[in-house]
Coordinates of C-alpha atoms in Angstrom, one line a residue:
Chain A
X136 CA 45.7 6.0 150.1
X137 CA 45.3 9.7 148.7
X138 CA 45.0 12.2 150.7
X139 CA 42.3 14.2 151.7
X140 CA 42.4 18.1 150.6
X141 CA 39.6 20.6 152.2
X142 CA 39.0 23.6 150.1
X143 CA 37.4 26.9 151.3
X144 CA 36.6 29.8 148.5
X145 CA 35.1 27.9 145.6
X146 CA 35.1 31.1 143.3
X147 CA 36.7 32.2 139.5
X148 CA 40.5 31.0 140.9
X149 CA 39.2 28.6 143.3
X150 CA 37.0 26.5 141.6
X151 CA 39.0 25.4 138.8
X152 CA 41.9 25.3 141.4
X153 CA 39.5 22.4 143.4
X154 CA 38.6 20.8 140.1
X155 CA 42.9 20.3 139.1
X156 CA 43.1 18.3 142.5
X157 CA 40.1 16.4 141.9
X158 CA 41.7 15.0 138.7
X159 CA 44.7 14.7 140.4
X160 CA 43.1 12.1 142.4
X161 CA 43.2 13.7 145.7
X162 CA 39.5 13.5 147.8
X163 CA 38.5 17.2 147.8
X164 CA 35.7 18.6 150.6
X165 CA 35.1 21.8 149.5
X166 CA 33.4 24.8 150.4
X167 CA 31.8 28.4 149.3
X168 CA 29.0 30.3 150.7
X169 CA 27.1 29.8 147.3
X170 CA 25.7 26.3 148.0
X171 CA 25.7 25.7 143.7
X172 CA 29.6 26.0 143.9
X173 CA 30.1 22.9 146.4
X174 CA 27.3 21.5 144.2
X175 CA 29.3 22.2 141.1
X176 CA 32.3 20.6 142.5
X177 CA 30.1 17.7 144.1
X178 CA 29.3 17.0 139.9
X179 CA 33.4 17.1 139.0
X180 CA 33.9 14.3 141.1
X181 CA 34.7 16.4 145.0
X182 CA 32.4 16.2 148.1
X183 CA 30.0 19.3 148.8
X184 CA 31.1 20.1 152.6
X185 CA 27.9 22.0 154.2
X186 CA 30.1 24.3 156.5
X187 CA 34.1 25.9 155.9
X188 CA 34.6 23.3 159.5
X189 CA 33.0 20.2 157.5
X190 CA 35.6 20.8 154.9
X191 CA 38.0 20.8 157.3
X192 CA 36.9 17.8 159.0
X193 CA 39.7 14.7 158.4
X194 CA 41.6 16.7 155.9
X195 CA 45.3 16.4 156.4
X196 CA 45.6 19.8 154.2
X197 CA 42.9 22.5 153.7
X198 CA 43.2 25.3 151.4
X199 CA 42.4 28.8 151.9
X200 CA 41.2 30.5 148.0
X201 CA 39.2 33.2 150.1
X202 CA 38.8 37.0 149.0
X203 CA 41.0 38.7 151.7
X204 CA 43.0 37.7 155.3
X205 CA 39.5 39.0 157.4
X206 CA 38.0 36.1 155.6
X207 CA 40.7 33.6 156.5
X208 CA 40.8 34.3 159.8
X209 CA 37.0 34.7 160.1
X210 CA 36.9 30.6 158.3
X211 CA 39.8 29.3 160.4
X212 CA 38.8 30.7 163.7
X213 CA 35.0 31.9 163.7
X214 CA 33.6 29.2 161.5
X215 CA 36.0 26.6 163.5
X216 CA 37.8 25.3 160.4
X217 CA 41.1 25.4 162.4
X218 CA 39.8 23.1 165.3
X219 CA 38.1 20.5 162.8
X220 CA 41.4 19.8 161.6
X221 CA 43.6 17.0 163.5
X222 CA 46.6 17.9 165.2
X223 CA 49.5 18.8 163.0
X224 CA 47.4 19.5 160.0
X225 CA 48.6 21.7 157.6
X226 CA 46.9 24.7 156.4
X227 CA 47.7 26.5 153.2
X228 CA 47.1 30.3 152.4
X229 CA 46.6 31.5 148.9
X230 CA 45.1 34.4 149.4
X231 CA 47.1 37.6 148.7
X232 CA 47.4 39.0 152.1
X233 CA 49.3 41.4 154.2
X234 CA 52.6 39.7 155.3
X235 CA 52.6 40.9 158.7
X236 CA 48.9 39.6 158.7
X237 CA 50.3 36.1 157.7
X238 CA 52.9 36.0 159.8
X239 CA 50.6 36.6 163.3
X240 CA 48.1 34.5 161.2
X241 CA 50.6 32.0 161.2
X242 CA 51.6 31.9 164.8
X243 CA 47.9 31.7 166.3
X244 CA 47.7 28.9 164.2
X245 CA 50.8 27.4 165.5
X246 CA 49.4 27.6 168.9
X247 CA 46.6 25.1 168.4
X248 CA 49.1 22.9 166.8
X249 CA 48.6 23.2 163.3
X250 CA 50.7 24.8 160.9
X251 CA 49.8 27.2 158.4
X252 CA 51.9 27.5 155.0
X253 CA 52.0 31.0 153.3
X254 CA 51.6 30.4 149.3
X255 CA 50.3 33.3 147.4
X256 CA 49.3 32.8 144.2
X257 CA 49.6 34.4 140.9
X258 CA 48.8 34.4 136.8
X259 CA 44.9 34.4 137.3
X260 CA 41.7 32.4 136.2
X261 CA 43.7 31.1 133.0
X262 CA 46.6 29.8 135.5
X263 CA 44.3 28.3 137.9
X264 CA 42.2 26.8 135.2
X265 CA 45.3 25.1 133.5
X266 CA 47.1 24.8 136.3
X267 CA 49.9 27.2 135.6
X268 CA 49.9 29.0 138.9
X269 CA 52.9 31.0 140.1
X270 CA 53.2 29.7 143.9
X271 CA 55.3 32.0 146.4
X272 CA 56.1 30.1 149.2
X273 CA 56.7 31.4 153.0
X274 CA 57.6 28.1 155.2
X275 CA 60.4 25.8 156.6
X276 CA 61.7 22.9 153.7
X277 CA 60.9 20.3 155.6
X278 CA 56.7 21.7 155.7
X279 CA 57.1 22.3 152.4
X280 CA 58.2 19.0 151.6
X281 CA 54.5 17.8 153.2
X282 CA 52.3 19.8 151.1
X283 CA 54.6 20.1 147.7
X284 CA 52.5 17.1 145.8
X285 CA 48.9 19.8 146.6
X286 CA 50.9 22.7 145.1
X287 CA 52.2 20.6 142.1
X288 CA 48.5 20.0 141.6
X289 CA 48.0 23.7 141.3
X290 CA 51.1 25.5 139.8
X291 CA 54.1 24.6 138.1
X292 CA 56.1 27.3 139.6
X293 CA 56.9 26.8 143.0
X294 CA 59.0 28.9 144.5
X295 CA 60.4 28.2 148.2
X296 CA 61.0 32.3 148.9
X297 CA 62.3 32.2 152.5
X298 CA 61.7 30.1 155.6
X299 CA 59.4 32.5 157.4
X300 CA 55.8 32.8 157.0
X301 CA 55.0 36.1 155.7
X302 CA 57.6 35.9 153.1
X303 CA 55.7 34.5 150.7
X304 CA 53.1 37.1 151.2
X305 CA 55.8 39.9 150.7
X306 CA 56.8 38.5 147.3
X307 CA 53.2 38.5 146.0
X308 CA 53.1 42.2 147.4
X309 CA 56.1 43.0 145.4
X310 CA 54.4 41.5 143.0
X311 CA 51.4 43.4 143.0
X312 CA 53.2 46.8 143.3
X313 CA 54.6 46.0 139.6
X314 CA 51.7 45.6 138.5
X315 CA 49.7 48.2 139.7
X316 CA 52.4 50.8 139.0
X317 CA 52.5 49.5 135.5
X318 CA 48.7 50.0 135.1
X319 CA 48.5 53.4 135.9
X320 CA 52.0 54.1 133.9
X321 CA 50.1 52.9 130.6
X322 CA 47.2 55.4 131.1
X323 CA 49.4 58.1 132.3
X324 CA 51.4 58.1 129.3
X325 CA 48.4 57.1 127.0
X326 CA 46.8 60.2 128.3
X327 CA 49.7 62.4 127.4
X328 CA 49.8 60.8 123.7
X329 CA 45.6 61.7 123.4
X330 CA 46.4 65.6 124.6
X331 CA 49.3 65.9 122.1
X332 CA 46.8 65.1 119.1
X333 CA 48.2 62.1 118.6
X334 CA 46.2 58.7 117.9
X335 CA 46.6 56.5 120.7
X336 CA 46.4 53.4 119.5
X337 CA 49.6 54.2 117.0
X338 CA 51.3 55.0 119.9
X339 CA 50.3 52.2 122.0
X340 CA 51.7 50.2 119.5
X341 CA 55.1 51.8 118.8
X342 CA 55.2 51.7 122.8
X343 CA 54.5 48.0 122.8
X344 CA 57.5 47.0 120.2
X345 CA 59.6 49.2 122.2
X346 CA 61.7 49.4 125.6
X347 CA 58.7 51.1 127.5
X348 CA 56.7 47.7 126.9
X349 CA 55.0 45.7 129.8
X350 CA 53.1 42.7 130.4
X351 CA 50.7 44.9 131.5
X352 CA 51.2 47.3 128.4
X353 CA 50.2 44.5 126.6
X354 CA 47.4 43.5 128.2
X355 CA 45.5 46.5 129.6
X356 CA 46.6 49.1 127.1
X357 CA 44.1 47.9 124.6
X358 CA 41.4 47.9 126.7
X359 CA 42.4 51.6 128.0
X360 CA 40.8 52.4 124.2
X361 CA 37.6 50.7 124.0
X362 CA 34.4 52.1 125.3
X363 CA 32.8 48.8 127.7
X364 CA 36.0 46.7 127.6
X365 CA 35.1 43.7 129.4
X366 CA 36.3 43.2 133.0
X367 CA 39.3 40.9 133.9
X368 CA 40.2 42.8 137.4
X369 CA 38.4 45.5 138.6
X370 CA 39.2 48.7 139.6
X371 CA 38.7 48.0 143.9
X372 CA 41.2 45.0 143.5
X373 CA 44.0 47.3 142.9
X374 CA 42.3 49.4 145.8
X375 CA 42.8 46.3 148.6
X376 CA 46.0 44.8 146.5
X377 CA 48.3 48.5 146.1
X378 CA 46.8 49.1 150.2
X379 CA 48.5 45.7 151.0
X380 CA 51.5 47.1 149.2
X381 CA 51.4 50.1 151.7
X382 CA 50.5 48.5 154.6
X383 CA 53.5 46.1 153.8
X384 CA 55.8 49.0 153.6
X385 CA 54.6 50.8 156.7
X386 CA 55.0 47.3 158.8
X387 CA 58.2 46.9 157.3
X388 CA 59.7 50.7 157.7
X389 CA 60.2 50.9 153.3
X390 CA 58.6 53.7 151.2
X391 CA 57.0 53.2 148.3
X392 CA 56.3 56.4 146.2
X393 CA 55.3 55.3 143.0
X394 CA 52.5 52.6 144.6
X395 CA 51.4 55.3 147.5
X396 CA 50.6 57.3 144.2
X397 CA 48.9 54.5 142.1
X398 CA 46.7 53.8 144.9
X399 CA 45.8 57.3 144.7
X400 CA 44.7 56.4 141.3
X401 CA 43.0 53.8 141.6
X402 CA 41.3 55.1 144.3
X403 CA 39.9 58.1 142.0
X404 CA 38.6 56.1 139.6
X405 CA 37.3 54.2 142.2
X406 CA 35.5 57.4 143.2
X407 CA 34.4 58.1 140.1
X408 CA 31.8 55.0 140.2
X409 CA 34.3 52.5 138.3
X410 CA 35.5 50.2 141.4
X411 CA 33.7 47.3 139.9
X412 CA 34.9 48.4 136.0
X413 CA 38.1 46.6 134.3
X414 CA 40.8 48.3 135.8
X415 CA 42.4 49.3 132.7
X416 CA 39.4 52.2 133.6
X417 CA 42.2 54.0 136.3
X418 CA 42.5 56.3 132.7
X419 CA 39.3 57.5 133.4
X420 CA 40.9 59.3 136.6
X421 CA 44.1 60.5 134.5
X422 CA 41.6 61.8 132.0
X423 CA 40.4 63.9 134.6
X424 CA 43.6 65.0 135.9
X425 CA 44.0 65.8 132.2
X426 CA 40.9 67.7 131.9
X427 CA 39.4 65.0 129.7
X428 CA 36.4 63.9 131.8
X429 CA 33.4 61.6 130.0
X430 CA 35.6 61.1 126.8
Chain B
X300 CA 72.8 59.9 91.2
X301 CA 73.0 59.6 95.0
X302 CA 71.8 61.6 97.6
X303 CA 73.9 63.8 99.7
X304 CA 73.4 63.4 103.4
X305 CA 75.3 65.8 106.2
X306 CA 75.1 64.5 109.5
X307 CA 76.1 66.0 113.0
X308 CA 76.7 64.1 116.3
X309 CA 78.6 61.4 115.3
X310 CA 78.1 59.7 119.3
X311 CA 77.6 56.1 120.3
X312 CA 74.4 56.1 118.6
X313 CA 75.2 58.7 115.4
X314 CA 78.3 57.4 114.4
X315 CA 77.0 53.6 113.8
X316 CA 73.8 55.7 111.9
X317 CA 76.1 57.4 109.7
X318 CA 77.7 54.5 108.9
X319 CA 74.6 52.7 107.9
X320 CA 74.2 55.8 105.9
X321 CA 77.6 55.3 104.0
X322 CA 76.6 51.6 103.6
X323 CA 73.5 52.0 102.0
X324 CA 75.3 54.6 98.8
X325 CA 74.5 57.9 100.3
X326 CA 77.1 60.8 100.3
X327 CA 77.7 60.9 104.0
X328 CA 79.3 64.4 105.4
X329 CA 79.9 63.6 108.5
X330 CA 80.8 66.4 111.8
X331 CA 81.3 66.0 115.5
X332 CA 83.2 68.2 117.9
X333 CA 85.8 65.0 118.4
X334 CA 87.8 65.3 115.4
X335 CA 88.5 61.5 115.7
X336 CA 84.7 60.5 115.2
X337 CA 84.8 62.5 111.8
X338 CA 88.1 60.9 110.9
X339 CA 86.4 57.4 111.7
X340 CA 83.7 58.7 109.1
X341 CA 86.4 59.0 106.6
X342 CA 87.7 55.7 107.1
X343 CA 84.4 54.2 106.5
X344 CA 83.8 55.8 102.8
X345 CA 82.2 59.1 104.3
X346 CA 84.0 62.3 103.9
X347 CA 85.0 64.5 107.5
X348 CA 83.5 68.1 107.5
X349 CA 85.0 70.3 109.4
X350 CA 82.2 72.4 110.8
X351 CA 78.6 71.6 111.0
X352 CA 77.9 74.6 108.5
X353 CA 80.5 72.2 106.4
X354 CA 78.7 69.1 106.5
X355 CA 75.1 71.3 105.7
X356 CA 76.7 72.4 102.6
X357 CA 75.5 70.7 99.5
X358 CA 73.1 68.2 101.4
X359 CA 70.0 68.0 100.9
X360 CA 69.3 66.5 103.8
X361 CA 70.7 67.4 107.0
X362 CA 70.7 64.4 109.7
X363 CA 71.3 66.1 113.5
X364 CA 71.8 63.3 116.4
X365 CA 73.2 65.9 119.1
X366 CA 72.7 65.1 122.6
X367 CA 69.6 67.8 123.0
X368 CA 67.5 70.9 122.1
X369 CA 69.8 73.2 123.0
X370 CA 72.8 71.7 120.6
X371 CA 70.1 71.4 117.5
X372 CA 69.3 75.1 118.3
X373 CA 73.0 75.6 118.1
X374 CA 74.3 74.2 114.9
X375 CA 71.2 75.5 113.0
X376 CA 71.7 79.0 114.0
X377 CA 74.7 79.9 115.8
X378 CA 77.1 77.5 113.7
X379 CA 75.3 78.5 109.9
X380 CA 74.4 74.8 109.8
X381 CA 70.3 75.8 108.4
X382 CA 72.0 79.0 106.6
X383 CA 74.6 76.8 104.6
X384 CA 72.1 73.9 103.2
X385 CA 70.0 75.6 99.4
X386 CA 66.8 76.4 100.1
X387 CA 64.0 73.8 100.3
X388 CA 66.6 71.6 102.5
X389 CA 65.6 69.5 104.5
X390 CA 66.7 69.1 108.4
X391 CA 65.9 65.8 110.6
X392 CA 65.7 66.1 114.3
X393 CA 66.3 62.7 115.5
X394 CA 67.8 64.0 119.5
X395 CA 65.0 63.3 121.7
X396 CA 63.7 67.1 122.5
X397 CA 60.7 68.0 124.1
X398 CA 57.3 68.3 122.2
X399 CA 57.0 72.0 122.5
X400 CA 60.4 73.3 121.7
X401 CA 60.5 71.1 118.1
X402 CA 57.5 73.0 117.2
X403 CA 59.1 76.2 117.6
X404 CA 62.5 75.2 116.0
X405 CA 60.5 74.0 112.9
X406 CA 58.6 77.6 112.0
X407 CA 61.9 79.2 112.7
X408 CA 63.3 76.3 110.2
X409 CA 60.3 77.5 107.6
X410 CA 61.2 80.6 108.0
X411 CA 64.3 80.7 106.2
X412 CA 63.0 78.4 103.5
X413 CA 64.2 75.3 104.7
X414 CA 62.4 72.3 106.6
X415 CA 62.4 70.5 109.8
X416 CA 61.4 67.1 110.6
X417 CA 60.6 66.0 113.7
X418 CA 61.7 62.5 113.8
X419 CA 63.2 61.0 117.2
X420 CA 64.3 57.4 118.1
X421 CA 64.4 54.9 119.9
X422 CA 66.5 51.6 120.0
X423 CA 69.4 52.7 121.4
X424 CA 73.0 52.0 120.8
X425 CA 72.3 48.2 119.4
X426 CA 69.3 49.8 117.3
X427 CA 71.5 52.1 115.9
X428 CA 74.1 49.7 114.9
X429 CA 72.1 47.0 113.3
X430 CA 69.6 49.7 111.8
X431 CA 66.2 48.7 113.8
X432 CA 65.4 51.9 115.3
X433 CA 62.2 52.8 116.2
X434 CA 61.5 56.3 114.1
X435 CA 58.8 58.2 115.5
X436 CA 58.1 61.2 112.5
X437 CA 55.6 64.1 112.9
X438 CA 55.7 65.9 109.7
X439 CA 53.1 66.1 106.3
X440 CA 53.1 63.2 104.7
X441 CA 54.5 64.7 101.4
X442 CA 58.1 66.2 103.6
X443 CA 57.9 62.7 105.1
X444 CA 58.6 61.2 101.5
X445 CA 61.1 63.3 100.6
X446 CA 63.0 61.3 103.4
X447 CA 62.2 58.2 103.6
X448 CA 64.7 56.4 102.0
X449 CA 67.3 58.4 104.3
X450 CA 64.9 56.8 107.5
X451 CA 64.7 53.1 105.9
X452 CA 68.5 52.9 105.8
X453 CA 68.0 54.3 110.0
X454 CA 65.6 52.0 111.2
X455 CA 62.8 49.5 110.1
X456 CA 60.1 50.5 112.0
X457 CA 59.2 54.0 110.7
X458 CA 56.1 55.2 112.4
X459 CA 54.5 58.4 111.2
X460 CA 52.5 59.7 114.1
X461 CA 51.2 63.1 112.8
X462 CA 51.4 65.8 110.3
X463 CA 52.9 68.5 113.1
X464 CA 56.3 68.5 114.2
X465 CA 56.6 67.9 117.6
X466 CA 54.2 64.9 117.5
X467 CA 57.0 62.5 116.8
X468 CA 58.4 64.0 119.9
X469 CA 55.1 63.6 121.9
X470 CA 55.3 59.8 121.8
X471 CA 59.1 59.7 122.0
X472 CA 58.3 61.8 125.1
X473 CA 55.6 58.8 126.4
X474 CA 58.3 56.3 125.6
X475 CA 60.6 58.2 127.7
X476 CA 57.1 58.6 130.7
X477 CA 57.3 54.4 130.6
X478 CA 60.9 53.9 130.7
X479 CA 61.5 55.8 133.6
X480 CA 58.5 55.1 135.1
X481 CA 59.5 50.9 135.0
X482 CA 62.9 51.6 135.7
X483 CA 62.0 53.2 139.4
X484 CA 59.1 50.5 139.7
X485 CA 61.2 47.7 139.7
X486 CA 64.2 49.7 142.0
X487 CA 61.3 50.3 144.2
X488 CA 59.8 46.1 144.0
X489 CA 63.3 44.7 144.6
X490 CA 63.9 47.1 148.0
X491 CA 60.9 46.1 149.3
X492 CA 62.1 42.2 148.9
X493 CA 65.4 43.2 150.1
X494 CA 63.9 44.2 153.1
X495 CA 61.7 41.3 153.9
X496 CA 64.3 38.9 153.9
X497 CA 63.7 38.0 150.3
X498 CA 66.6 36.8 147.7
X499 CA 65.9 39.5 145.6
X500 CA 67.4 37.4 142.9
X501 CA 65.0 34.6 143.4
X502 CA 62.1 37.9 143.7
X503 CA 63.4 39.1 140.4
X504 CA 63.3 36.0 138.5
X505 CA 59.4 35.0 140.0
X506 CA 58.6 38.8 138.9
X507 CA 60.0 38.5 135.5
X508 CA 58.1 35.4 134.7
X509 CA 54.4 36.9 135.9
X510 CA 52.3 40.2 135.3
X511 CA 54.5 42.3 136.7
X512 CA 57.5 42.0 133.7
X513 CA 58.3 44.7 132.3
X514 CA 61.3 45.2 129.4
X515 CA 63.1 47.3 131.5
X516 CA 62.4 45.1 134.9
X517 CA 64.3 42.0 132.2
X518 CA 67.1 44.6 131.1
X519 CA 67.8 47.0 134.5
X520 CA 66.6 44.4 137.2
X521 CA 69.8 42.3 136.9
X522 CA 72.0 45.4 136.9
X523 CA 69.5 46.5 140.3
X524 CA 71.9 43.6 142.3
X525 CA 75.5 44.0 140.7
X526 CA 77.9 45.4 142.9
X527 CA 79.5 47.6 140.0
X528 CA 77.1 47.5 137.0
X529 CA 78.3 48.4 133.4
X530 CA 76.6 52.0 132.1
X531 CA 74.2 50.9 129.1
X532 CA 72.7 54.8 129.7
X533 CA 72.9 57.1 132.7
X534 CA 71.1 58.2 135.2
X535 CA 71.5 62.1 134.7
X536 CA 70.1 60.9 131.0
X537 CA 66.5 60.0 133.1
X538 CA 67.2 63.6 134.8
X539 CA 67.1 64.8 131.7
X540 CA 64.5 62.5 130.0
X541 CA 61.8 62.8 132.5
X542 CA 62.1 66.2 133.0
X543 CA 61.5 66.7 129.2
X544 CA 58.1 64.5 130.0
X545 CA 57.4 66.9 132.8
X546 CA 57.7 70.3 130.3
X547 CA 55.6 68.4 127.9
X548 CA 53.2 68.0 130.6
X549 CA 53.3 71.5 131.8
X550 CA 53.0 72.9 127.8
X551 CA 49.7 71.2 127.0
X552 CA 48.6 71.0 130.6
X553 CA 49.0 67.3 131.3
X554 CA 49.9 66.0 135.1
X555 CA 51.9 63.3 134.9
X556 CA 52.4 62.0 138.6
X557 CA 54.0 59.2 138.6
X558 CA 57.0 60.3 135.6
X559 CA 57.4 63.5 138.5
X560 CA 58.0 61.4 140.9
X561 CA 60.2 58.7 139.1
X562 CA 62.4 62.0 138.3
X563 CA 63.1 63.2 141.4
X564 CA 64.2 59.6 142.2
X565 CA 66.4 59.8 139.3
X566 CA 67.5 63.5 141.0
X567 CA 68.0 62.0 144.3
X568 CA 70.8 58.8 143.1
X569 CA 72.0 61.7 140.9
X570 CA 72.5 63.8 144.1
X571 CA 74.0 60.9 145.8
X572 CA 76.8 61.4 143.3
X573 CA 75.9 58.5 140.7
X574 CA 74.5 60.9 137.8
X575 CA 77.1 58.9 135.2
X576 CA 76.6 55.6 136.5
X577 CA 74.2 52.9 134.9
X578 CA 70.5 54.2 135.1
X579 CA 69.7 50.8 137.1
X580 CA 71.6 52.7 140.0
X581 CA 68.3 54.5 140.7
X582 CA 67.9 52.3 143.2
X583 CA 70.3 53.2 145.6
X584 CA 67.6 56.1 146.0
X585 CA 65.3 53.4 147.3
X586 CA 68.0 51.9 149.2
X587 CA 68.1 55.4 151.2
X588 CA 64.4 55.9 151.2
X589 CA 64.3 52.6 153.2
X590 CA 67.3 53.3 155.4
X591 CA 69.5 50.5 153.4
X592 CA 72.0 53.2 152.5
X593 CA 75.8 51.6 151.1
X594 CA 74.7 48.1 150.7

């Protein structure tokens, strides 16, 4: 008999995330606020749940593939998603999140005799769409063990990071702090390239074919150059993800310099009307730093 | 008949350049202070000068990899090196200098007749050797062809960035803004695993396989976790490096916040006494900053 997956946050990650277990031939009950995403899933072959506890409802595993840890808690303890689940169900957070967040998260659960299992994801729409995932996991082996054939569905590398609950979490911040930092490196040095006269797109790529190369190089520096690049991850989701970072770090007694500054950056551009822009845009704030506002 | 080449700086990265130089039928004259590199010169089918003014004589092209500005300035002027070459010779700056000082030393070069070339690398030591460097040239593009089959026998990616010196340097100087930059970044990830409870090994190899790579996270990180880490480059050459960045930014009014606070990382595991250890060693600034100090 398979088993029965609940899914809450039915959005660009989590609805082709849904669909993977769906073919997998688990029974998925998932749910969004936007009724025409539980209808979309409803037409892939899932059940539309009409509430985040009617998901919940006889699933021996829900996932959480919600925005932020306010809107986990708010599904698993306002909406009543935690109590719709039978005892010993197993609850599985893939949201990024603040691991000190998790980790109470965790033990609340706990106390009504579920168990919640921190797994952080990473590598995007085109991970969760091809099932690709990166998958950080905070939990004892032998939970693992019990919800390892869901996250097989979902990623194909799983990585058991420590036996504590928040772990997971503090990988995916680590994460994120690479990445953020590595944004706001590309435009900072792109900047400098423009002032000095020289063109940047020869330097981006000489930089790109040489030691100072990133994934995020890569990626973002192209779209540093264009005009309206399109928008893969905005601007405010380095905002939340580099104040996760910092929260992490002041929970944790560690300092983090370089992503107290990107944040800073981030959070300019942010001001300057671009938190919903691409955030290869955080060189709009260097610009101005630069002197090079509206070019 | 073949071209006469004197080069000075004959260190882990000039002496295998020279040598590609001999290889390829130029007439290499080769000085360095260490009598022994010019005698390993000789050995090869160049000929040992005996002062840097010796090597300039006769050559119409005159190849300086010294370790900085300062040395360049040096050999051109104090040691006759620019006095000693005919008139309408030509001088390539490949040290990495910053932006602002090239630009000077050229119309001093000018104005003696000869000609400077801004041309830096980058590649380092296994570049040098197996002629792959990255050359970054800012000079007009009829000096550049007077010296391009001296480059092609260098490297085999030979960029050329703009028609003033000092551009070359510019984007040698960005190169310099992201290697540092990454180098701190991923010091700064793996401390904050470490002090989660994370395997930073395990942390380094999910981080390397996602967004957050980074060349120098593949070639540093490992090197982050070794007890006693063999020196690929320094950490007093980052000092050095960055703080060329920061000038740069301070001659054409740039702010460049995150390579000015990478260096005073670099400045801090260089105060802890570890200024000639591997660059990767940065991180036992971190380890202070987060009260990890000696492990």
């Amino acid at each position: 008999m398979s088993t029965t997956v609940g899914f809450v946050g039915l959005g660009a990650m989590g609805f082709p995330m849904a669909v993977n277990l769906v073919r997998r031939q688990f029974r998925v009950r998932g749910f969004d606020m936007r009724r025409e995403a539980c209808e979309a899933l409803a037409a892939e072959g899932g059940t539309a749940a009409t509430s985040a506890a009617d998901a919940a409802k006889g699933a021996e595993v829900l996932v959480l593939m919600v925005v932020n840890a306010a809107q986990a808690e708010s599904v698993l303890f306002d909406a009543g998603a935690c109590e719709a689940m039978a005892e010993g169900g197993r609850i599985v957070l893939m949201a990024t999140c603040p691991p000190s967040v998790v980790a109470a998260l965790a033990k609340r659960v706990a106390a009504t005799g579920r168990v919640l299992i921190d797994a952080p994801v990473s590598g995007g729409v085109v991970g969760a769409t091809k099932a690709t995932l990166t998958i950080m996991v905070g939990t004892p082996t032998a939970v693992l063990e019990t919800v390892k054939p869901v996250l097989d569905a979902l990623g194909d590398k799983v990585f058991h990071v420590g036996q504590e609950p928040g772990q997971g979490a503090a990988v995916k911040t680590v994460n994120q702090l690479l990445c953020g930092v590595h944004i706001a490196a590309a435009a900072e040095g792109l900047v400098l390239a423009e002032k000095a006269g020289v063109d940047p797109a020869l330097a981006l790529k000489i930089l790109q074919g040489s030691a100072a190369g990133s994934w995020m190089l890569n990626d973002r520096g192209p779209r540093m150059l264009e005009d309206e690049p399109r928008v893969t991850s905005a601007v405010d989701i380095f905002v939340k993800d580099l104040g996760i970072v910092l929260d992490a770090g002041r929970a944790g007694k560690v300092a983090t310099p370089l992503a107290a500054l990107a944040h800073q950056m981030f959070l300019s551009a942010s001001a300057q009307g671009l938190g919903t822009q691409d955030d290869s845009q955080v060189i709009e704030a260097y610009r101005s730093l630069a002197g090079l506002m509206g070019e």
